[in-house]
XYZ file of C-alpha atoms in Angstrom:
714
model
C -23.877 -3.379 -0.933
C -20.425 -3.196 -2.477
C -18.431 -0.256 -1.163
C -16.345 0.123 -4.327
C -15.307 3.729 -4.859
C -15.013 5.596 -8.123
C -11.411 5.843 -9.384
C -10.185 3.893 -6.343
C -8.262 0.684 -6.793
C -6.059 0.461 -3.749
C -4.772 2.465 -0.854
C -1.694 4.283 0.371
C -1.477 6.466 3.432
C 1.275 7.062 5.948
C 1.773 3.729 7.603
C 0.019 1.690 4.974
C 1.668 -1.529 3.907
C 3.409 -1.540 0.553
C 2.137 -4.428 -1.507
C 3.992 -6.723 -3.877
C 3.241 -9.765 -5.950
C 4.895 -12.022 -3.418
C 7.638 -14.073 -5.029
C 7.158 -12.327 -8.365
C 9.181 -13.689 -11.230
C 7.216 -13.733 -14.458
C 6.564 -10.608 -16.472
C 3.454 -8.688 -15.459
C 2.372 -6.200 -18.100
C 0.190 -4.001 -15.926
C -0.862 -1.732 -18.782
C -2.550 -4.523 -20.719
C -5.673 -6.662 -20.301
C -6.178 -7.551 -16.654
C -8.274 -10.670 -17.269
C -7.038 -13.500 -15.080
C -5.628 -16.681 -16.542
C -7.068 -20.016 -15.476
C -4.022 -21.414 -13.763
C -0.777 -20.272 -12.161
C 2.031 -19.667 -14.611
C 5.257 -21.591 -14.714
C 8.730 -20.128 -15.207
C 9.940 -19.627 -18.742
C 12.230 -22.261 -20.191
C 15.948 -21.529 -20.378
C 15.928 -21.308 -24.184
C 13.057 -18.836 -24.129
C 14.750 -16.842 -21.384
C 18.064 -16.749 -23.267
C 16.308 -15.510 -26.385
C 14.558 -12.788 -24.407
C 17.878 -11.645 -22.934
C 19.393 -11.484 -26.425
C 16.437 -9.529 -27.807
C 16.052 -7.133 -24.871
C 16.096 -3.497 -25.968
C 18.313 -1.783 -23.416
C 17.534 1.798 -22.345
C 20.842 2.328 -20.561
C 23.337 4.965 -21.697
C 26.043 7.124 -20.135
C 23.467 9.506 -18.667
C 20.682 7.098 -17.701
C 20.216 4.713 -14.778
C 17.649 1.968 -15.466
C 15.798 0.282 -12.601
C 14.083 -2.985 -13.537
C 10.765 -3.866 -11.854
C 8.076 -6.503 -12.334
C 5.215 -4.069 -13.054
C 4.216 -0.414 -12.833
C 0.724 0.822 -12.036
C 1.251 4.510 -12.797
C -0.276 5.758 -9.537
C 1.966 8.671 -8.543
C 0.178 9.939 -5.434
C -1.051 8.167 -2.308
C -4.639 7.118 -1.880
C -5.228 4.942 -4.926
C -2.634 2.164 -5.098
C 0.314 1.277 -2.924
C 2.200 -1.090 -5.197
C 5.854 -0.984 -4.223
C 7.064 0.157 -7.661
C 4.675 3.108 -7.756
C 6.006 4.064 -4.323
C 9.553 3.877 -5.719
C 8.630 6.288 -8.516
C 7.085 8.701 -5.996
C 10.234 8.584 -3.890
C 12.475 9.466 -6.841
C 10.257 12.519 -7.396
C 10.068 13.480 -3.709
C 6.293 13.021 -3.570
C 7.057 10.923 -0.498
C 10.065 9.232 1.064
C 13.556 9.970 2.342
C 14.602 12.118 -0.639
C 11.572 14.393 -0.243
C 11.167 17.782 1.418
C 9.128 16.346 4.300
C 9.648 18.171 7.586
C 10.662 14.910 9.269
C 12.451 12.145 7.357
C 12.908 8.443 8.036
C 16.620 7.564 7.911
C 18.218 4.307 6.748
C 17.632 2.778 10.190
C 13.927 3.647 10.267
C 14.250 6.554 12.725
C 12.513 9.886 12.035
C 14.693 13.028 12.062
C 13.928 16.688 11.379
C 14.999 17.800 7.910
C 17.678 20.545 8.015
C 17.606 20.896 4.224
C 14.043 22.198 4.512
C 13.890 23.748 7.994
C 15.866 26.691 9.397
C 16.061 25.072 12.831
C 14.879 22.061 14.767
C 11.113 22.389 15.305
C 10.105 23.490 18.801
C 7.259 21.676 20.571
C 5.270 22.874 23.577
C 2.749 20.906 25.637
C -0.664 22.529 26.019
C -2.996 22.501 29.022
C -5.561 20.366 27.167
C -3.017 17.588 26.606
C -2.270 18.488 22.998
C 1.155 19.580 21.735
C 2.009 22.377 19.294
C 5.080 22.292 17.050
C 6.415 25.328 15.184
C 8.118 24.818 11.801
C 10.281 27.448 10.089
C 11.020 26.797 6.411
C 14.138 27.903 4.595
C 13.444 30.680 2.108
C 15.329 29.422 -0.958
C 13.420 26.191 -1.604
C 12.000 25.765 -5.111
C 9.711 23.434 -7.003
C 11.003 21.741 -10.147
C 9.421 24.523 -12.259
C 11.318 27.201 -10.330
C 8.414 28.470 -8.214
C 9.144 29.138 -4.544
C 8.054 26.599 -1.935
C 6.182 28.212 0.954
C 4.094 27.291 3.976
C 1.018 27.266 1.709
C 2.412 24.183 -0.041
C 2.881 22.333 3.251
C -0.579 23.147 4.602
C -2.374 22.759 1.257
C -2.187 18.958 1.127
C -3.502 18.512 4.682
C -6.313 21.010 4.126
C -7.287 19.456 0.789
C -7.136 15.788 1.790
C -8.573 16.046 5.308
C -11.956 17.183 4.043
C -14.436 14.340 3.627
C -15.310 15.842 0.244
C -11.920 14.736 -1.082
C -12.692 11.036 -0.711
C -16.321 11.488 -1.796
C -15.426 13.401 -4.959
C -12.291 11.503 -5.977
C -12.716 8.007 -4.542
C -9.382 8.284 -2.754
C -8.875 6.424 0.490
C -6.717 9.232 1.886
C -8.018 10.495 5.221
C -5.639 13.412 5.691
C -4.131 14.711 8.924
C -6.209 12.680 11.380
C -3.825 13.289 14.302
C -4.241 17.085 14.179
C -6.529 18.958 16.570
C -9.880 19.872 15.033
C -9.716 17.103 12.430
C -13.188 15.661 13.009
C -15.035 18.984 12.768
C -13.049 19.992 9.687
C -13.520 16.613 8.012
C -17.281 16.642 8.519
C -17.572 20.174 7.142
C -18.712 21.741 10.416
C -16.077 24.439 9.936
C -13.868 25.612 7.086
C -10.992 26.174 9.516
C -8.661 23.362 10.562
C -7.791 24.792 13.972
C -4.790 22.531 14.557
C -2.989 23.956 11.525
C -2.000 27.605 11.432
C -0.030 29.693 8.957
C 2.070 32.304 10.756
C 3.805 33.740 7.685
C 5.091 32.473 4.322
C 7.857 30.511 6.038
C 6.385 29.615 9.437
C 3.491 27.392 10.484
C 2.203 25.591 13.562
C 0.700 22.134 13.893
C -1.106 20.924 17.018
C -1.357 17.178 17.648
C -4.653 16.329 19.322
C -4.543 15.026 22.887
C -6.387 11.869 21.791
C -3.290 10.843 19.801
C -0.871 11.383 22.685
C 1.228 9.835 23.896
C 2.384 8.260 20.621
C 5.357 5.918 20.728
C 7.127 7.523 17.756
C 5.747 11.047 17.926
C 8.193 12.437 15.349
C 6.253 10.591 12.662
C 3.189 12.724 13.410
C 5.264 15.847 12.674
C 6.156 14.774 9.128
C 4.412 17.255 6.813
C 4.599 16.886 3.055
C 4.450 19.638 0.428
C 2.092 19.718 -2.576
C 2.371 22.475 -5.265
C -0.638 24.706 -4.621
C 0.409 27.075 -7.422
C 0.108 24.219 -9.940
C -2.935 22.361 -8.607
C -4.954 25.326 -7.311
C -3.435 28.539 -8.727
C -6.256 30.763 -7.446
C -6.202 29.491 -3.859
C -4.009 30.385 -0.897
C -3.792 29.434 2.761
C -5.187 32.046 5.112
C -4.637 31.221 8.760
C -6.182 27.771 9.142
C -8.200 27.523 5.936
C -8.095 27.619 2.150
C -9.143 30.979 0.721
C -9.307 32.875 -2.568
C -6.186 34.611 -3.775
C -6.331 38.390 -3.599
C -7.878 39.860 -6.747
C -9.492 36.666 -7.974
C -12.911 37.086 -9.588
C -15.187 34.306 -10.783
C -15.155 34.218 -14.608
C -17.540 32.653 -17.115
C -14.858 30.102 -17.986
C -14.639 29.170 -14.302
C -18.405 28.690 -14.143
C -18.330 26.540 -17.272
C -15.529 24.370 -15.870
C -17.433 24.030 -12.602
C -20.589 22.858 -14.376
C -18.550 20.356 -16.398
C -16.982 18.992 -13.214
C -20.450 18.578 -11.682
C -21.514 16.664 -14.794
C -18.537 14.344 -14.324
C -19.406 13.821 -10.654
C -23.056 13.031 -11.466
C -21.982 10.529 -14.105
C -19.428 8.934 -11.776
C -21.961 8.666 -8.941
C -24.496 6.964 -11.215
C -21.924 4.547 -12.652
C -20.668 3.655 -9.193
C -24.178 2.986 -7.924
C -25.113 0.918 -10.984
C -22.014 -1.192 -10.441
C -22.904 -1.679 -6.770
C -26.367 -2.917 -7.710
C -24.913 -5.214 -10.354
C -22.403 -6.656 -7.883
C -25.011 -7.165 -5.176
C -27.658 -8.507 -7.541
C -30.307 -6.319 -5.924
C -31.010 -2.798 -4.709
C -30.626 -1.937 -1.051
C -33.194 0.621 0.145
C -30.784 2.570 2.368
C -28.052 2.608 -0.274
C -30.547 3.727 -2.911
C -31.724 6.584 -0.693
C -28.134 7.687 -0.040
C -27.336 7.547 -3.768
C -30.409 9.558 -4.715
C -29.592 12.209 -2.110
C -26.010 12.530 -3.383
C -27.135 12.731 -6.985
C -29.868 15.275 -6.216
C -27.400 17.449 -4.317
C -25.067 17.469 -7.321
C -27.914 18.115 -9.764
C -29.219 20.986 -7.617
C -25.764 22.570 -7.570
C -25.502 22.193 -11.336
C -28.981 23.639 -11.913
C -28.262 26.617 -9.668
C -25.013 27.317 -11.497
C -26.667 27.067 -14.919
C -29.500 29.387 -13.868
C -27.265 32.121 -12.545
C -27.488 31.164 -8.904
C -24.801 32.087 -6.439
C -21.663 29.976 -6.608
C -19.320 29.856 -3.655
C -16.045 30.508 -5.519
C -13.868 29.116 -2.727
C -15.805 25.869 -2.536
C -15.820 25.640 -6.318
C -12.047 26.061 -6.602
C -11.408 23.601 -3.767
C -13.540 20.963 -5.506
C -11.738 21.579 -8.793
C -8.398 21.252 -7.003
C -9.494 17.916 -5.547
C -10.410 16.610 -8.989
C -7.195 17.901 -10.597
C -5.085 16.419 -7.809
C -6.742 12.991 -8.052
C -7.024 12.788 -11.840
C -4.297 14.893 -13.478
C -1.549 15.223 -10.876
C -1.998 11.592 -9.853
C -1.132 10.411 -13.374
C 1.247 13.182 -14.435
C 2.927 14.974 -11.504
C 4.505 17.694 -13.623
C 5.753 19.735 -10.632
C 7.730 18.002 -7.880
C 10.390 18.802 -5.291
C 12.533 15.645 -5.176
C 15.793 14.742 -6.927
C 13.948 13.901 -10.158
C 11.058 15.343 -12.114
C 8.443 13.522 -14.143
C 8.942 13.204 -17.914
C 6.561 10.462 -19.045
C 4.902 7.140 -18.301
C 4.343 4.984 -21.367
C 5.375 1.604 -22.763
C 5.751 0.276 -19.212
C 8.444 2.846 -18.452
C 8.529 5.818 -16.118
C 11.058 8.351 -17.397
C 12.502 10.882 -14.959
C 14.991 13.738 -15.364
C 17.274 15.421 -12.836
C 15.614 18.280 -10.954
C 18.057 21.182 -11.168
C 16.237 22.997 -8.359
C 16.625 20.177 -5.829
C 18.504 21.303 -2.702
C 19.411 17.788 -1.522
C 18.203 15.217 0.974
C 18.139 15.657 4.751
C 21.835 14.715 4.944
C 22.811 17.202 2.232
C 23.414 14.666 -0.545
C 22.312 15.595 -4.051
C 21.648 13.381 -7.075
C 23.926 13.735 -10.124
C 22.789 11.054 -12.589
C 20.947 12.995 -15.348
C 18.144 10.502 -16.052
C 16.378 7.581 -14.378
C 14.086 5.052 -16.056
C 11.907 2.623 -14.108
C 11.211 -0.182 -16.581
C 8.912 -3.203 -16.328
C 10.850 -6.335 -17.268
C 10.478 -10.102 -17.212
C 11.959 -10.769 -13.790
C 12.866 -14.321 -14.843
C 15.825 -12.765 -16.659
C 16.475 -9.849 -14.275
C 19.858 -11.102 -13.034
C 21.033 -11.696 -16.621
C 19.956 -8.180 -17.584
C 21.913 -6.660 -14.688
C 24.936 -8.848 -15.438
C 24.898 -7.792 -19.108
C 24.390 -4.108 -18.262
C 20.986 -3.993 -19.990
C 19.518 -2.638 -16.757
C 21.422 -1.155 -13.821
C 19.378 -2.074 -10.762
C 17.100 -4.898 -9.728
C 15.855 -4.758 -6.138
C 14.451 -7.267 -3.662
C 15.067 -10.623 -5.295
C 13.654 -13.351 -3.055
C 13.903 -16.494 -5.188
C 16.651 -18.778 -3.903
C 17.916 -19.966 -7.291
C 18.094 -16.409 -8.629
C 19.909 -15.294 -5.483
C 22.465 -18.049 -6.086
C 22.794 -16.840 -9.687
C 23.279 -13.279 -8.433
C 25.957 -14.295 -5.943
C 27.816 -16.323 -8.591
C 27.794 -13.352 -10.982
C 29.141 -11.140 -8.189
C 31.975 -13.610 -7.541
C 32.809 -13.355 -11.242
C 32.918 -9.543 -10.991
C 29.929 -9.054 -13.310
C 27.691 -7.237 -10.816
C 27.489 -6.199 -7.171
C 24.787 -6.985 -4.649
C 23.595 -6.133 -1.163
C 21.616 -8.437 1.119
C 19.538 -7.679 4.190
C 16.714 -9.079 6.265
C 13.335 -8.096 4.901
C 11.176 -5.485 6.625
C 8.069 -7.438 5.764
C 6.860 -10.885 4.834
C 4.980 -13.024 2.380
C 1.460 -13.897 3.467
C -1.934 -15.306 2.583
C -4.385 -12.491 3.320
C -8.087 -13.054 4.059
C -11.277 -11.043 3.975
C -12.534 -11.722 7.499
C -16.057 -10.332 7.147
C -17.562 -12.470 4.377
C -17.640 -15.986 3.015
C -16.143 -18.935 4.922
C -13.003 -16.919 5.769
C -15.053 -14.797 8.166
C -14.661 -17.658 10.661
C -11.426 -17.824 12.642
C -11.618 -21.617 12.755
C -11.620 -21.789 8.949
C -8.597 -19.503 8.695
C -6.733 -21.565 11.285
C -7.635 -24.766 9.438
C -6.102 -23.398 6.233
C -2.897 -22.701 8.157
C -2.832 -26.380 9.152
C -3.293 -27.427 5.517
C 0.015 -26.094 4.201
C 3.694 -26.815 4.669
C 5.242 -23.368 5.004
C 8.749 -24.796 5.241
C 8.250 -25.940 1.661
C 8.068 -22.269 0.594
C 11.286 -21.486 2.436
C 13.153 -24.310 0.706
C 11.575 -24.507 -2.755
C 11.062 -20.788 -3.332
C 13.506 -18.971 -1.078
C 16.209 -21.634 -1.277
C 16.808 -21.349 2.444
C 17.191 -17.541 2.347
C 14.123 -17.134 4.587
C 12.512 -18.200 7.835
C 8.942 -19.196 8.673
C 7.186 -16.564 10.780
C 4.134 -16.882 13.021
C 3.198 -13.237 13.532
C 3.103 -9.827 11.878
C 6.823 -9.175 11.925
C 9.855 -9.232 9.705
C 13.269 -10.421 10.757
C 14.762 -6.930 10.328
C 12.457 -5.188 12.825
C 14.035 -4.007 16.067
C 11.138 -5.421 18.105
C 11.757 -8.887 16.709
C 15.478 -8.629 17.337
C 14.808 -7.800 20.992
C 11.791 -10.007 21.727
C 11.549 -12.475 18.840
C 12.698 -15.490 20.837
C 10.294 -14.656 23.667
C 7.243 -14.154 21.502
C 7.837 -17.203 19.302
C 7.460 -19.483 22.321
C 3.963 -18.043 22.920
C 2.668 -18.473 19.372
C 1.073 -21.412 17.597
C 3.426 -22.812 14.974
C 1.035 -23.839 12.222
C 2.347 -26.923 10.402
C 0.763 -29.344 7.954
C -1.641 -31.370 10.105
C -4.921 -32.661 8.643
C -6.220 -33.748 12.055
C -5.742 -30.261 13.531
C -7.424 -28.734 10.481
C -10.425 -30.998 10.977
C -10.636 -30.095 14.668
C -10.850 -26.413 13.756
C -13.463 -27.010 11.065
C -15.552 -29.182 13.377
C -15.809 -26.083 15.597
C -16.983 -23.950 12.655
C -20.455 -23.852 11.056
C -19.154 -26.246 8.378
C -19.558 -29.530 10.229
C -22.277 -31.260 8.220
C -22.733 -33.255 5.075
C -24.703 -31.851 2.149
C -28.069 -32.349 3.887
C -27.075 -29.862 6.604
C -27.841 -32.405 9.339
C -25.567 -35.427 9.132
C -22.218 -34.801 10.875
C -19.330 -34.683 8.419
C -17.037 -37.722 8.860
C -13.256 -37.345 8.572
C -12.804 -41.102 8.172
C -15.208 -41.165 5.232
C -13.281 -38.283 3.653
C -9.978 -40.146 4.007
C -11.414 -43.262 2.409
C -12.800 -41.361 -0.580
C -9.594 -39.337 -0.954
C -7.417 -42.466 -0.952
C -9.776 -44.212 -3.349
C -9.863 -41.452 -5.974
C -8.546 -38.019 -5.004
C -9.203 -36.481 -8.419
C -12.969 -37.116 -8.219
C -13.294 -36.291 -4.504
C -16.624 -34.638 -3.693
C -17.228 -35.294 0.009
C -17.134 -31.681 1.186
C -18.323 -29.957 4.322
C -21.530 -27.883 4.455
C -23.210 -25.645 6.989
C -26.731 -26.234 8.317
C -28.184 -24.294 5.385
C -26.502 -26.502 2.808
C -23.743 -24.040 1.837
C -20.569 -25.783 0.766
C -17.242 -24.943 2.408
C -15.525 -23.421 -0.617
C -12.747 -20.848 -0.685
C -11.450 -19.096 -3.785
C -7.969 -17.579 -3.667
C -6.468 -15.110 -6.152
C -2.724 -14.859 -6.680
C -0.482 -12.944 -9.041
C 0.437 -15.016 -12.078
C 4.073 -13.890 -11.851
C 4.344 -15.181 -8.283
C 5.979 -18.530 -7.666
C 4.181 -18.610 -4.318
C 0.891 -18.741 -6.230
C 2.170 -21.889 -7.916
C 3.393 -23.440 -4.669
C 0.096 -22.728 -2.909
C -1.889 -24.179 -5.805
C 0.233 -27.324 -5.609
C -0.462 -27.744 -1.884
C -3.749 -26.328 -0.696
C -6.403 -27.687 -3.104
C -5.237 -31.265 -2.593
C -4.626 -31.073 1.161
C -7.921 -29.264 1.695
C -9.952 -32.154 0.286
C -8.903 -34.283 3.247
C -10.562 -31.745 5.536
C -13.696 -31.396 3.401
C -12.738 -28.002 2.008
C -12.962 -27.148 -1.679
C -10.045 -24.777 -2.232
C -9.495 -23.111 -5.611
C -6.544 -20.980 -6.716
C -6.824 -18.516 -9.601
C -3.876 -16.612 -11.066
C -3.905 -13.292 -12.876
C -2.522 -9.775 -13.037
C -1.387 -8.217 -9.738
C -3.432 -5.058 -10.273
C -6.486 -7.282 -10.787
C -5.679 -8.925 -7.457
C -5.615 -5.523 -5.784
C -8.985 -4.653 -7.252
C -10.583 -7.880 -5.996
C -9.072 -7.334 -2.555
C -9.870 -3.638 -2.106
C -13.254 -3.692 -3.816
C -14.863 -7.055 -2.945
C -18.492 -7.829 -3.577
C -20.664 -8.199 -0.515
C -21.199 -11.454 1.350
C -21.252 -14.674 -0.633
C -21.064 -12.698 -3.886
C -17.360 -11.985 -3.287
C -15.412 -13.871 -5.953
C -12.277 -14.242 -3.828
C -11.672 -14.005 -0.089
C -8.002 -15.082 0.030
C -5.006 -13.409 -1.633
C -1.308 -14.236 -1.559
C 1.066 -11.284 -1.646
C 4.037 -9.644 -0.005
C 3.722 -6.903 2.615
C 6.358 -4.320 3.421
C 5.945 -2.679 6.823
C 5.826 1.042 7.411
C 7.812 2.810 10.098
C 6.851 3.310 12.859
C 5.092 -0.005 13.350
C 1.452 0.947 13.956
C -0.978 -1.892 13.094
C -3.920 0.301 14.140
C -4.359 1.254 10.496
C -4.489 -2.399 9.368
C -6.447 -4.169 12.142
C -8.421 -1.647 14.183
C -12.048 -1.564 13.054
C -11.568 2.177 12.415
C -8.264 1.739 10.565
C -8.292 3.084 7.023
C -5.878 0.439 5.693
C -7.973 -2.403 7.124
C -7.962 -4.472 3.941
C -8.789 -7.692 5.827
C -12.005 -6.060 7.133
C -11.023 -7.041 10.680
C -13.595 -6.108 13.320
C -12.515 -7.556 16.651
C -12.767 -5.855 20.083
C -9.424 -7.283 21.197
C -7.703 -5.872 18.115
C -9.323 -2.489 18.734
C -8.039 -2.497 22.303
C -4.461 -3.637 21.720
C -3.787 -1.508 18.626
C -4.760 1.640 20.542
C -2.671 0.627 23.565
C 0.342 -0.089 21.357
C 0.336 3.220 19.476
C -0.327 5.256 22.633
C 2.595 3.888 24.620
C 4.709 6.634 26.167
C 7.907 6.998 24.067
C 10.028 6.679 27.214
C 8.565 3.247 28.067
C 10.269 0.938 25.604
C 9.687 -2.259 27.603
C 5.984 -1.469 27.908
C 5.832 -1.034 24.143
C 7.539 -4.393 23.629
C 5.128 -6.070 26.054
C 2.207 -4.687 24.075
C 3.893 -5.699 20.819
C 4.010 -9.273 22.124
C 0.344 -9.043 23.112
C -0.530 -7.878 19.614
C 1.440 -10.731 18.038
C -0.434 -13.256 20.182
C -3.770 -11.794 19.066
C -2.661 -11.860 15.415
C -1.418 -15.457 15.653
C -4.797 -16.594 16.991
C -7.149 -14.434 14.911
C -5.117 -14.968 11.704
C -6.327 -12.132 9.470
C -3.378 -13.284 7.389
C -1.255 -16.420 7.445
C 2.386 -15.311 7.498
C 4.346 -17.553 5.153
C 7.979 -16.484 5.469
C 10.292 -13.511 5.933
C 13.208 -13.394 3.530
C 16.769 -12.369 3.302
C 16.464 -9.985 0.361
C 19.127 -9.496 -2.318
C 19.366 -6.484 -4.639
C 21.775 -6.251 -7.583
C 23.524 -3.440 -9.447
C 25.482 -3.474 -12.699
C 29.246 -3.072 -12.534
C 29.080 0.594 -13.603
C 26.967 1.688 -10.604
C 28.787 3.263 -7.654
C 27.313 3.999 -4.208
C 24.845 1.121 -4.298
C 26.115 -0.449 -1.083
C 24.110 1.971 1.096
C 20.774 0.215 0.424
C 19.005 -1.191 3.538
C 15.505 -2.560 4.360
C 14.381 1.010 5.140
C 16.412 2.703 2.431
C 15.975 1.589 -1.181
C 17.596 2.864 -4.367
C 15.080 5.725 -4.558
C 16.519 6.963 -1.235
C 20.166 6.101 -1.954
C 20.050 7.769 -5.398
C 21.516 10.989 -3.984
C 24.743 9.119 -3.221
C 24.946 7.074 -6.425
C 26.823 7.656 -9.672
C 27.704 5.910 -12.943
C 31.289 5.055 -13.870
């Protein structure tokens, strides 16, 4: 059965990858119809582009910085979508990122440091007899939310207590798993106790957090001490934190209005559960007995709670308010975060623009810098004309350009004094991502064959214009591990190049080694003869013993030039190996939905997706490739991956060489298993208009939404 969750489209948590429409260039209007087009788009003509530049309605003024982006999803909290531009908006508002009030902050070099703007002193950590470690945090007393309310320990513990409960994901569809490194997580998550023993409120400004022994050692332990605040007074005004649990505020009494709201929320949950199940059945084409039983039990539980409430039965007011807080957090706050703690506060999201205003209560970032620009707008634009818009002053910032010709245009404009730019090696890469648990891409040999059916150097030259390198593992050229061990590990990895013979060898070792009858061995020579005779009408494909054709459908963002380059290469090359390969282009948010919510088995429409990945810090691929990882979008389930990802994350922080050895071991596994085919890692260029000052501080780990506290307008 399809595991699609209500409200959930994509995922963001901690070390999740940020996702981009790799090589994006054409406009992607993410608030319009998401139906996919039939073929990859081509860049706009110069005359059309010039006209669009002339007709562009600029939002810039003396008090407003405008950041141009390719699309905006409008997902302002983690757990639903991790598109890079939504992350940027969150960082401006301090919902996450270096400008936030997190207890530990990642600096411009990717290192985590305690936050002296938020904390009275450096947190103290003690080792416990059971192997766990307890850290004490003392907050400063003058911190305020954007609405003027005081920030207290309750705000820091509230998010972990709310999101760590399994009910949060069940009720909201979020893929957030909460504070999984904290002692007592499993019992709290499963509802065996209402106390999260590893979290403890001491007073309004002091709390303790205990990291479970099963997570230690952890190579970058400071990351596990990064706690994030959420406004409990706004999301759950009648709740407080009492010790290690959520509790009713003193004096609260359950009112008739509360009961009515509770019943309405149960109605919404019943409706959502039924709609989700109906969609699962539709996707699968049949009912699964176990799934039906689970659905009926969930629905009956909700209906029983509703019936009891309507008939005057006892209502647990704490549980009721917690459930309402979960729904408000995931529905209302997610789309309109009216109370924040970062340099900017939310104003609106409409017409493909996020409007933000300076937060007068912001105390500054962890280095003491404080934003001064009154307003920020994040605006979706046609990225084909992005450099022209920056040059003309119609927008102020355009980040992470990767197209070689546009980079050349940017550099030329800088030489003419019309804009400034920064360049840096990318902390990420472009890739072709697979679902490894369904369809033909579940077979390693098929994935390897696809890697031998493309010329990745073509992407470097024709898309990146030479501002990139081909990579063979899960690394970016800016990562410290690659800088120290890149040369060593490269010599141990397979360099996949265009080679039809090698592709056929891999496919001959897969189930797809027969002709249509499922018995006659497929013949590479026969395929070559038919291909040379008439490639356009080629139909000599591979089949398995059950007569299933070797067919792979790939989805790519229509604004991505990589989608076009792949569609020009793979379908034609694949014929020579007996593979029918189809490329479909459409909206990037549609791509995310197909990837995160695929249909089961052969019913999955697409099992390959081209996109860009930005790496989190610290580097912990457990979340992406361990079978228990909650960002495992490739559906990887491999014992070797389970073993090495645990070993890597649990390396003692003092044993750097051991960590690097395990990093190499992981890269060798990745290069062989190929959950993704890495395409290239770029040198990224970001541009700013001539009126922007302080832009030069941007790095791979530190974008404009982090640098904003040191920027100004002339």
